[in-house]
Structures are given as C-alpha cells and as structure tokens.
Amino acid sequence: MARRFTIVCDDDQARIIETLARRYSITEEEVLSQLVELGLEARDEQTV
C-alpha cells in the first residue's frame, strides 16, 4: 500500500526538481520518488 509524505524544498531545490521533471517528461512527484529511492539505495550500500 502506498503512503504519502510531504517535503518542503527551498526555491533552488524546487527549480532543480521542476527542471528534471521537464527534461525527462515526468511529474515532480516522480522526480522526488526517484531521488528518494536513489538516496535509500546509497544508504543501503553504505551499511553493507
């Protein structure tokens, strides 16, 4: 079951997220989801 979270970004971060979404023709929500996934994978790699 999917859960929803809310994040707060500063203006610079928001612009980067919007730019990535436009560049790859995906939603900002998908950009954030992928960034979280990458961050969690990186964390898992560090703890192994």
XYZ file of C-alpha atoms in Angstrom:
48
model
C 0.000 0.000 0.000
C 1.400 3.390 -0.986
C 1.847 6.112 1.618
C 2.070 9.821 1.111
C 4.721 12.100 2.557
C 5.182 15.833 2.301
C 8.520 17.579 1.907
C 9.450 21.232 1.965
C 12.077 22.445 -0.533
C 13.796 25.762 -0.825
C 13.451 27.683 -4.090
C 16.701 26.341 -5.555
C 15.750 22.732 -4.855
C 12.265 23.284 -6.286
C 13.733 24.706 -9.506
C 16.031 21.704 -9.866
C 13.124 19.307 -9.344
C 10.987 21.177 -11.887
C 13.867 21.189 -14.387
C 14.407 17.442 -14.018
C 10.685 16.797 -14.447
C 10.583 18.833 -17.652
C 13.811 17.319 -19.003
C 12.548 13.759 -18.580
C 8.830 14.456 -19.195
C 7.789 13.136 -15.807
C 5.986 14.679 -12.857
C 7.700 16.395 -9.964
C 6.276 13.640 -7.772
C 8.081 11.010 -9.869
C 11.333 13.005 -9.679
C 11.060 13.084 -5.897
C 10.200 9.399 -5.737
C 13.269 8.513 -7.797
C 15.518 10.777 -5.725
C 14.302 9.173 -2.509
C 14.858 5.708 -3.984
C 18.408 6.622 -5.044
C 19.126 8.037 -1.602
C 17.852 4.906 0.129
C 19.894 2.671 -2.185
C 23.020 4.733 -1.455
C 22.356 4.424 2.269
C 21.903 0.651 1.964
C 25.219 0.381 0.106
C 27.000 2.248 2.890
C 25.643 -0.031 5.620
C 26.637 -3.278 3.882
